[in-house]
XYZ file of C-alpha atoms in Angstrom:
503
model
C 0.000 0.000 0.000
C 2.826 2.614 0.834
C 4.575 1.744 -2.537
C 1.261 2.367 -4.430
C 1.321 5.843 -2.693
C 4.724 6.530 -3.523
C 4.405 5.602 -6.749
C 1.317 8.127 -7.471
C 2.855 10.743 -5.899
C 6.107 10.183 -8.202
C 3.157 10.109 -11.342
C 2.155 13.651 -9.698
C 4.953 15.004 -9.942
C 6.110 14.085 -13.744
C 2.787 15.347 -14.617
C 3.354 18.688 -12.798
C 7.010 19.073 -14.525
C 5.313 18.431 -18.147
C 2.810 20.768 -17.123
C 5.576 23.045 -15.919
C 8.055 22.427 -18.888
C 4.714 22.685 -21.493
C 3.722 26.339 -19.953
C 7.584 27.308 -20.171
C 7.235 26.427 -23.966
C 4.275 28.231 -24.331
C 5.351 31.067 -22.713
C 8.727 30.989 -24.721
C 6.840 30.641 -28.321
C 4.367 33.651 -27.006
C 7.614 35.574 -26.431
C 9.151 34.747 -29.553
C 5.997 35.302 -31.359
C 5.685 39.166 -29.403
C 9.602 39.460 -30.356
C 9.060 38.956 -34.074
C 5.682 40.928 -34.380
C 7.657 43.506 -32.322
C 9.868 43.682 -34.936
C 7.514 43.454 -37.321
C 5.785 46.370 -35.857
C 9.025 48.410 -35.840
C 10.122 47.396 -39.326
C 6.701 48.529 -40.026
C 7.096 51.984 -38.353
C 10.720 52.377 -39.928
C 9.041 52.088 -43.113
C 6.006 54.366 -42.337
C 8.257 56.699 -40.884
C 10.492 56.048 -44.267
C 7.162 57.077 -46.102
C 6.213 59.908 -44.448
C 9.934 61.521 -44.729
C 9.395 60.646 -48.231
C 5.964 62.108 -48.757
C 6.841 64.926 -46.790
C 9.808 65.410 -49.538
C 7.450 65.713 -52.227
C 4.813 67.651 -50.522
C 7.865 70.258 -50.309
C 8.804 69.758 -53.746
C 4.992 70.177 -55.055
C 4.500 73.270 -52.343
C 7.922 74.317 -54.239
C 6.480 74.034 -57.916
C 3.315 75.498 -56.936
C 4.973 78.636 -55.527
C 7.382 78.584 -58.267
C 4.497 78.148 -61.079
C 2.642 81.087 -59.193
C 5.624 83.374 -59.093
C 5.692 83.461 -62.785
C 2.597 83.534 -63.298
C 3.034 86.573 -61.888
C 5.973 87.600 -64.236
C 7.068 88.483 -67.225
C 9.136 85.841 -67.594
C 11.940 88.070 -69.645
C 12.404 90.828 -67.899
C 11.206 89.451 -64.441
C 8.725 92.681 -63.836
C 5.623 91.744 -62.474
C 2.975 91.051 -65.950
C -0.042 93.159 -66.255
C -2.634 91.113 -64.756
C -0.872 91.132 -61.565
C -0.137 94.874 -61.789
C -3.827 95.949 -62.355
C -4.687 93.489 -59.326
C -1.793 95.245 -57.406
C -3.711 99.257 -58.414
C -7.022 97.684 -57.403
C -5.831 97.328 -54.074
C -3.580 100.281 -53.298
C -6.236 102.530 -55.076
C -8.279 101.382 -52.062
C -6.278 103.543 -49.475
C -5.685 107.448 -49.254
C -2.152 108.828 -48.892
C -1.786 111.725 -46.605
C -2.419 115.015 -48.099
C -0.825 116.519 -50.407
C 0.185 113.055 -51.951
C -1.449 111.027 -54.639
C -1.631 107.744 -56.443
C 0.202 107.801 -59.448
C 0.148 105.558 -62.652
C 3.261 106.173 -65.158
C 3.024 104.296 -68.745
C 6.279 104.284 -70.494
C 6.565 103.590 -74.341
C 10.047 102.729 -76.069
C 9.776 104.535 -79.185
C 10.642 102.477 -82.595
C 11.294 99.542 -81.381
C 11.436 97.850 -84.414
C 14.284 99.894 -85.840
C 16.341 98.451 -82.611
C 15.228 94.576 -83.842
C 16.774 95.491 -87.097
C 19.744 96.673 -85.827
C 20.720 94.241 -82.924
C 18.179 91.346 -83.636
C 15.321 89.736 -82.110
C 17.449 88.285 -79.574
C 19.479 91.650 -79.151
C 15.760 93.454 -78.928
C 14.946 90.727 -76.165
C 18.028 91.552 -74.415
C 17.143 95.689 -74.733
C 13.914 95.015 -72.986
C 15.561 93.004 -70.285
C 17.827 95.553 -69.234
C 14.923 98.129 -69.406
C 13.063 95.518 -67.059
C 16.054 95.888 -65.013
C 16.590 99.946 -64.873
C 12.803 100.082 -63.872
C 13.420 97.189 -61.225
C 15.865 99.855 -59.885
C 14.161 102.827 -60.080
C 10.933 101.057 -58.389
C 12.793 99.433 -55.813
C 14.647 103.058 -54.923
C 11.379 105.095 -54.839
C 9.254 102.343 -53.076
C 7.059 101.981 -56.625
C 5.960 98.768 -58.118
C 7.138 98.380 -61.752
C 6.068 96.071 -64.295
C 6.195 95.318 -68.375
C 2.806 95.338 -69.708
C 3.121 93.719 -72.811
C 5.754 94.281 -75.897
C 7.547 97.394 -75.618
C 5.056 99.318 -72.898
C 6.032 99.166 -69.086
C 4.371 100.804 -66.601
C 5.120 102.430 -62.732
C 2.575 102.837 -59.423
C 3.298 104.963 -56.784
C 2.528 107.732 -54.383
C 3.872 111.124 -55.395
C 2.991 114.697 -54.849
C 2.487 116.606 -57.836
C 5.759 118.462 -58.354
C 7.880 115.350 -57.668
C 5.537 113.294 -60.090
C 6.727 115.791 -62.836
C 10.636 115.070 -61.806
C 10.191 111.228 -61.587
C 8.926 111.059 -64.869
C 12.045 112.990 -66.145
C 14.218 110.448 -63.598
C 12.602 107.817 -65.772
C 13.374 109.346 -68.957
C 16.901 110.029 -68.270
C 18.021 106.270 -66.650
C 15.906 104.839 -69.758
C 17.330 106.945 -72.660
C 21.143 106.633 -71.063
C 23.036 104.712 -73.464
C 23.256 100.682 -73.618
C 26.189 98.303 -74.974
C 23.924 95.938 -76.489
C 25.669 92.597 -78.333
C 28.812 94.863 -78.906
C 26.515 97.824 -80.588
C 25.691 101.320 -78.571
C 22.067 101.425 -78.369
C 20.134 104.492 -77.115
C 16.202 104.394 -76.590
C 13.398 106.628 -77.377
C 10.953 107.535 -74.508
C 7.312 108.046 -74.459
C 5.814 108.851 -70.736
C 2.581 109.830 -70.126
C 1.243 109.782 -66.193
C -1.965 110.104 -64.309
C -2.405 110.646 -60.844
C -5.946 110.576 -58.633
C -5.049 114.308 -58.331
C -7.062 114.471 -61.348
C -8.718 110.642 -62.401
C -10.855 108.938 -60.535
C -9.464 106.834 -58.264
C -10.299 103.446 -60.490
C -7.847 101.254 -62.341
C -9.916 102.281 -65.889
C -10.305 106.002 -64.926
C -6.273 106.360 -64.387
C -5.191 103.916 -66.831
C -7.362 105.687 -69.293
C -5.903 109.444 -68.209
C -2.297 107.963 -68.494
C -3.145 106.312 -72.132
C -4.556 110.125 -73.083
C -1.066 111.695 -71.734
C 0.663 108.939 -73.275
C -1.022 109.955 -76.568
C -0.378 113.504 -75.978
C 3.283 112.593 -75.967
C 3.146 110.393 -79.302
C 1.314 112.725 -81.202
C 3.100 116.143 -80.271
C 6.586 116.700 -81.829
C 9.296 117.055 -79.285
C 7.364 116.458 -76.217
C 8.470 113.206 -74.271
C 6.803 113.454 -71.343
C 3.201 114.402 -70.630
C 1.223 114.704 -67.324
C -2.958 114.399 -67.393
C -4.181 117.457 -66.257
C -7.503 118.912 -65.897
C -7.203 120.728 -69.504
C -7.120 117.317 -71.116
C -10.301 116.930 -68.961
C -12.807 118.322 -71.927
C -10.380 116.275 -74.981
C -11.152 112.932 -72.664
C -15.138 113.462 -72.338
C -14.964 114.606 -76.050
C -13.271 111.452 -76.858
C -15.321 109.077 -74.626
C -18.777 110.670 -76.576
C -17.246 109.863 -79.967
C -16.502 106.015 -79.077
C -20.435 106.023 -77.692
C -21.511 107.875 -81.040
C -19.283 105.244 -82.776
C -20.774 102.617 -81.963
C -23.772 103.629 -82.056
C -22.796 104.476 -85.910
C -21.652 101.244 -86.539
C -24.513 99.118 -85.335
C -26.916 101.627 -86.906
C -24.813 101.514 -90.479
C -24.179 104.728 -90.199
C -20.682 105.108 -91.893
C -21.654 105.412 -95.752
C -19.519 104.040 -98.601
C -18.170 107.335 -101.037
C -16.428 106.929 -104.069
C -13.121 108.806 -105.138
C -12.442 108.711 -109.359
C -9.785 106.609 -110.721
C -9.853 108.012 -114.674
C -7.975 105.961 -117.261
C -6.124 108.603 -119.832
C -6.817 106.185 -122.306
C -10.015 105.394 -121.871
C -12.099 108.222 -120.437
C -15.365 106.994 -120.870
C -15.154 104.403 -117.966
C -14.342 104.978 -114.786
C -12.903 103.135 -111.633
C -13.422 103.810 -108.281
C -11.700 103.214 -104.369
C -14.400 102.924 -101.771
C -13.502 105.384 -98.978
C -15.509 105.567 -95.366
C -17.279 108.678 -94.585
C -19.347 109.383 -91.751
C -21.782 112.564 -91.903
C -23.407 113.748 -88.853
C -26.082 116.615 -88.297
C -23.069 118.892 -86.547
C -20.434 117.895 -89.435
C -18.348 115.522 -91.357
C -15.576 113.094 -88.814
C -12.697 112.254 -90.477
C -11.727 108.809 -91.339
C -8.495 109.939 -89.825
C -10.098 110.143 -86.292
C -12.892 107.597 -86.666
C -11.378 104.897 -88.027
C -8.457 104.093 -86.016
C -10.261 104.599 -83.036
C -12.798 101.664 -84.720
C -9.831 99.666 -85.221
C -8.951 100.164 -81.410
C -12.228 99.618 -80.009
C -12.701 96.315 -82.424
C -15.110 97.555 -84.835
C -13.053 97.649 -87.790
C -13.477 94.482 -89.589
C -17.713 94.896 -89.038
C -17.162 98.721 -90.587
C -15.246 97.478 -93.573
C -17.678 94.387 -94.080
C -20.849 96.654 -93.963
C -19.004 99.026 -96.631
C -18.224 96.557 -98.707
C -21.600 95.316 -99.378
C -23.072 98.563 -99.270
C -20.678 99.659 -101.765
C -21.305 96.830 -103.891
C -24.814 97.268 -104.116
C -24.932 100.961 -104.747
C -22.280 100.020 -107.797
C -24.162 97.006 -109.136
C -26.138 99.126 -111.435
C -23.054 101.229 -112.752
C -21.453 98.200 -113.799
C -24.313 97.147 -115.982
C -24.662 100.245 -117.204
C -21.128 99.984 -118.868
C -18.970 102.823 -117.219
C -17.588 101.446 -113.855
C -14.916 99.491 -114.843
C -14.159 98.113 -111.474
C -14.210 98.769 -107.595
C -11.356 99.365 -105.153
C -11.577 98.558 -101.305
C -8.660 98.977 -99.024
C -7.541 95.528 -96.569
C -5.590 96.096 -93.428
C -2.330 94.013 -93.528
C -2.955 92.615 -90.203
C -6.708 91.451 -91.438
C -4.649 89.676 -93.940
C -2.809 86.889 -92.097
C -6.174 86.371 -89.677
C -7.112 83.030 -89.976
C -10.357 83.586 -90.657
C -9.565 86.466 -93.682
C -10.301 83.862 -96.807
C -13.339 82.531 -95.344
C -14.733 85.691 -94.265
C -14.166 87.396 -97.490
C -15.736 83.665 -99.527
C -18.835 84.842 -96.984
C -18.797 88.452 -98.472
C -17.880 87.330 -102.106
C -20.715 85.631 -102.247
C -23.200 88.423 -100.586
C -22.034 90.942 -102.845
C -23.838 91.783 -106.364
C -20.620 92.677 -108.087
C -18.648 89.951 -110.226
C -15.440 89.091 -108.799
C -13.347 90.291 -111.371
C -14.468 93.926 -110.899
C -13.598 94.295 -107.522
C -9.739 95.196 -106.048
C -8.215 94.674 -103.489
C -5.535 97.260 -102.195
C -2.913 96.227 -99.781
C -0.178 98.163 -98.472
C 3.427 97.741 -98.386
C 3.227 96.464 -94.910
C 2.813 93.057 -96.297
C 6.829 93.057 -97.032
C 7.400 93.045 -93.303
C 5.024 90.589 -92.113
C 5.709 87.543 -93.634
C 6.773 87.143 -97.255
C 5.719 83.904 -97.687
C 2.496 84.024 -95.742
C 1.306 87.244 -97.593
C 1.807 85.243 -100.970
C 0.161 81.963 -100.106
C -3.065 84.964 -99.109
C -2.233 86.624 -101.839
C -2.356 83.784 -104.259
C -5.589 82.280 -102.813
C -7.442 85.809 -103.011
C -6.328 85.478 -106.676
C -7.901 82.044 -107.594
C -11.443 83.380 -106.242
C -11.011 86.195 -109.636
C -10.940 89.570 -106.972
C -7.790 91.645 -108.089
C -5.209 92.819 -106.493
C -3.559 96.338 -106.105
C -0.227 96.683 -103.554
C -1.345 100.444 -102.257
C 1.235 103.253 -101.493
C 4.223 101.846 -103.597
C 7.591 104.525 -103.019
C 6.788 104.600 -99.159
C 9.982 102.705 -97.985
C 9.172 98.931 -97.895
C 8.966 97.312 -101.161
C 11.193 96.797 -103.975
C 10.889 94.871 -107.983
C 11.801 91.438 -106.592
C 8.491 91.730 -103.756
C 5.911 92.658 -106.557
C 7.410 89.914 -109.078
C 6.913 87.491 -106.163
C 3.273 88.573 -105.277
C 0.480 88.198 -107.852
C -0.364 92.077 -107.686
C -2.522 93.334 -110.843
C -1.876 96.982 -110.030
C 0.833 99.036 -108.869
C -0.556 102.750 -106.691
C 1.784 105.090 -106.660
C 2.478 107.180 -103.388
C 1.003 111.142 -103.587
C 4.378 111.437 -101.769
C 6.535 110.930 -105.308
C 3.361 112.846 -106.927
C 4.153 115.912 -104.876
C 7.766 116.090 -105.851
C 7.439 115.216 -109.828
C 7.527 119.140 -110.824
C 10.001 119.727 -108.710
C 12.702 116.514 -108.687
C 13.975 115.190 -111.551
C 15.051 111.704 -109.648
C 11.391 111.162 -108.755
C 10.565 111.597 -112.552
C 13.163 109.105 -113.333
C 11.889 106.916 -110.752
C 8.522 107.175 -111.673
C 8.773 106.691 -115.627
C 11.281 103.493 -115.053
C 8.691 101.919 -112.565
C 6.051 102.937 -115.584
C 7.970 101.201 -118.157
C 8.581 98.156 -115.889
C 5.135 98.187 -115.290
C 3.824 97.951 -118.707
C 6.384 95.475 -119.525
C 5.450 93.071 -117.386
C 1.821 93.815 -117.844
C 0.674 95.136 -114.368
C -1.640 98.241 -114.291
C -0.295 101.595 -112.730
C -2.100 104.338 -110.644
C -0.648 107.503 -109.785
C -2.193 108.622 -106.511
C -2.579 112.310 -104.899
C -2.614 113.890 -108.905
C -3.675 117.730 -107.623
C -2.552 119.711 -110.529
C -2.580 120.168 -114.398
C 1.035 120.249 -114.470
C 1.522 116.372 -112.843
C -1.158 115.548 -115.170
C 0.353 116.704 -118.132
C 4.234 115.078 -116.690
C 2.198 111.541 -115.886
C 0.678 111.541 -119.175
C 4.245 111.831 -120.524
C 6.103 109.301 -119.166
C 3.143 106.989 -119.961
C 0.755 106.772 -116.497
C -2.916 106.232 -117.981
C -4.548 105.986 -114.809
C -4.670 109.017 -112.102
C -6.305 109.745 -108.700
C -6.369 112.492 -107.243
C -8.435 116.457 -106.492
C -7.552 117.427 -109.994
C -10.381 114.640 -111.211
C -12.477 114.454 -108.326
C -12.892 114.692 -104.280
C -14.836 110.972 -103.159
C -18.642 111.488 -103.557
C -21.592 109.922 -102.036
C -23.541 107.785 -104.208
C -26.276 109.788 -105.441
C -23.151 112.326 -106.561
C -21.384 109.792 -108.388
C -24.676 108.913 -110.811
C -25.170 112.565 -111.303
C -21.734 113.011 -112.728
C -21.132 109.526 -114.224
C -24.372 107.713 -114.677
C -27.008 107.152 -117.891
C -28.221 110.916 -117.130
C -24.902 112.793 -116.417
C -21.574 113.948 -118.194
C -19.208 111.237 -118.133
C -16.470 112.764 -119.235
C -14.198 111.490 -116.289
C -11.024 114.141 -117.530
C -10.888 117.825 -117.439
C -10.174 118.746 -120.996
């Protein structure tokens, strides 16, 4: 009996040690187990941590490039002046605030004066490096005199800042003279023309359009005076900018009502007096006078009405000369074509849309186009040129002898007439060169069987030289001022004297 006991109690206790030795394994694999997903959990965090460094390096980067991208678009990205978007943003606000008395906001626009003439003598890259260092002298200047400065577009630039009256005067002469001080520009000496005109709130209203539009009027006063540079708005320009604000509201109002009427000047052919050609010319009558196309029709072209005005005149001018043409003695009609309307992309199917409006065959109607084609694009203008051609409408390269064309242009460009300038007109009595010039182009002319007109004929005496050297067709007060329709029957028609030359 006391060995059974023993021997249970010795069972007992090898049970108890495998109990013992299983819980030590247990407790070892849990250990292990919390070891590795311990280090699990730490390779996990090394990596997390890993990923945020890493996402917190591109955040940066794209917080960089956003900033960056922001900046310029901000800038001019050539001369690094602030663009114009951000500058009128940057008036809107300051306008909002009064400077203490006796001071005022001031807006300076600044105009570098042929331009081009600096392209053709350094380059485009030279002219790219001209404006840069202009971008820079007005960096200086602004950051002296606590002004913003910034490049409004092409050659324009423009300065804010607050100013008393007397000192705005001597910081637009500052301006002048760091801006027209001499610049070595890819080895050449380069010295810049200056156009300022300024407005302060002295005078405008205190709005970005009231002050930029006082500045543009100063700026204008500058361009169109000789000698004067610099020009402050003051309140005698007052009545010139309400005068000028009521003609763009009576111009448009002209426009949209069809207003403008098409008038006819003479084109007489020597040779042939008993027809008659005629340019189309814009006139615009109103119950206190005539306005002249000079002041009416580039302010159309600025405020965008220009290609609606010339499409309205074309088809009015092509139905009042529909009848004239059957008739027998209108032998064709002559509109003028901006150079820029030209090399739109729309030009060929715009005028298709008017070609096909219009009454008058194709072949009696011409096209005039300045020398301004030359400098465009040679190649561009042809390909236009050449298309306008196949759809039959003629074409006439307007003010030949101003500067820009030469024999090898014209024999490139499908041209059917040649005008000549009133400039060499003027001086045919009284130069011999122009009279050589103008019988050689003559000859060529008939040679190579393209039509001539000599333009600006005022005079018996230029009539009687251009019949000499052989110029059939004339323009000009001697035959005729432009008339308005009803005129032009009178004189020319079934019922009047068409005798287009003064005997």
């Amino acid at each position: 009996m006391k060995a059974d006991i023993s021997k249970d109690n010795s069972d007992d206790a090898r049970l108890l040690l495998k109990k013992i030795e299983q819980e030590r394994n247990a407790r070892l694999s849990a250990e292990r187990a919390l070891e590795d997903k311990s280090r699990e959990l730490l390779e996990a965090s090394r990596q997390l941590e890993e990923t945020k460094y890493e996402l917190d390096q591109q955040m940066e980067t794209l917080r960089s490039e956003r900033d960056r991208v922001l900046t310029l678009s901000r800038l001019d990205l050539l001369t690094r002046l602030i663009n114009r978007a951000t500058f009128v943003s940057h008036l809107e606000e300051v306008l909002k605030t009064n400077p203490h008395d006796g001071y005022y906001h001031w807006l300076f626009l600044i105009d570098l004066r042929g331009f081009k003439k600096i392209n053709s003598l350094v380059g485009q890259h030279g002219g790219d490096l001209v404006l840069k260092e202009v971008g820079r002298r007005l960096q200086e200047a602004a950051f002296a005199s606590n002004s913003l400065a910034a490049r409004l577009g092409g050659n324009e630039f423009a300065i804010s800042t607050v100013l008393s009256t007397r000192d705005a005067a001597n910081f637009s002469d500052f301006l002048r003279s760091i801006l027209e001080a001499s610049m070595n520009i890819l080895g050449r000496r380069v010295i810049m023309d200056v156009n300022i005109g300024a407005a302060g709130t002295n005078i405008a209203e205190a709005t970005v359009e009231s002050l930029r539009g006082a500045a543009d009027f100063a700026l204008l006063k500058c361009r169109t005076s000789n000698g004067r540079r610099v020009c402050l708005f003051d309140a005698s320009m007052q009545d010139e900018v309400v005068e000028k604000l009521d003609l763009e509201v009576r111009l448009r109002q002209a426009i949209r009502d069809k207003q403008i009427e098409p008038w006819f000047q003479p084109i007489v052919d020597a040779s042939t007096p008993s027809q008659v050609s005629f340019e189309v010319l814009a006139r615009w009558s109103r119950p206190d006078g005539m306005i002249s196309p000079g002041t009416f029709i580039p302010l159309a072209t600025k405020l965008g009405f220009r290609r609606r005005l010339d499409a309205d005149l074309f088809l009015k001018a092509s139905e009042l000369a529909a009848p004239w043409i059957e008739e027998g003695w209108l032998k064709d009609l002559s509109f003028n074509v901006p150079p820029s309307d030209l090399f739109l992309p729309s030009f060929l199917s715009d005028l298709d849309a008017l070609l096909e409006e219009s009454p008058l065959p194709n072949d009696r109607i011409v096209m005039e186009i300045t020398e301004a084609v030359f400098i465009e694009d040679l190649e561009a203008a042809r390909e236009k040129l050449e298309a306008i051609k196949a759809r039959g409408v003629r074409i006439a390269l307007d003010d030949f002898g101003t500067g820009y064309s030469n024999l090898r242009s014209m024999i490139a460009l499908p041209f059917s007439k040649i005008k000549l300038d009133r400039s060499l007109i003027a001086e045919l009595e009284s130069n011999d060169r122009v009279t050589m010039l103008v019988s050689a182009v003559t000859q060529w002319a008939r040679a190579v069987n393209i039509g001539l007109v000599a333009e600006g004929v005022e005079n018996e005496a230029q009539f009687t030289v251009l019949k000499a050297l052989g110029c059939s067709n004339l323009q000009g007060y001697y035959f005729g001022h432009a008339l308005p329709a009803q005129e032009v029957w009178a004189r020319y028609g079934r019922q009047g004297d068409k005798e287009a030359l003064r005997a």
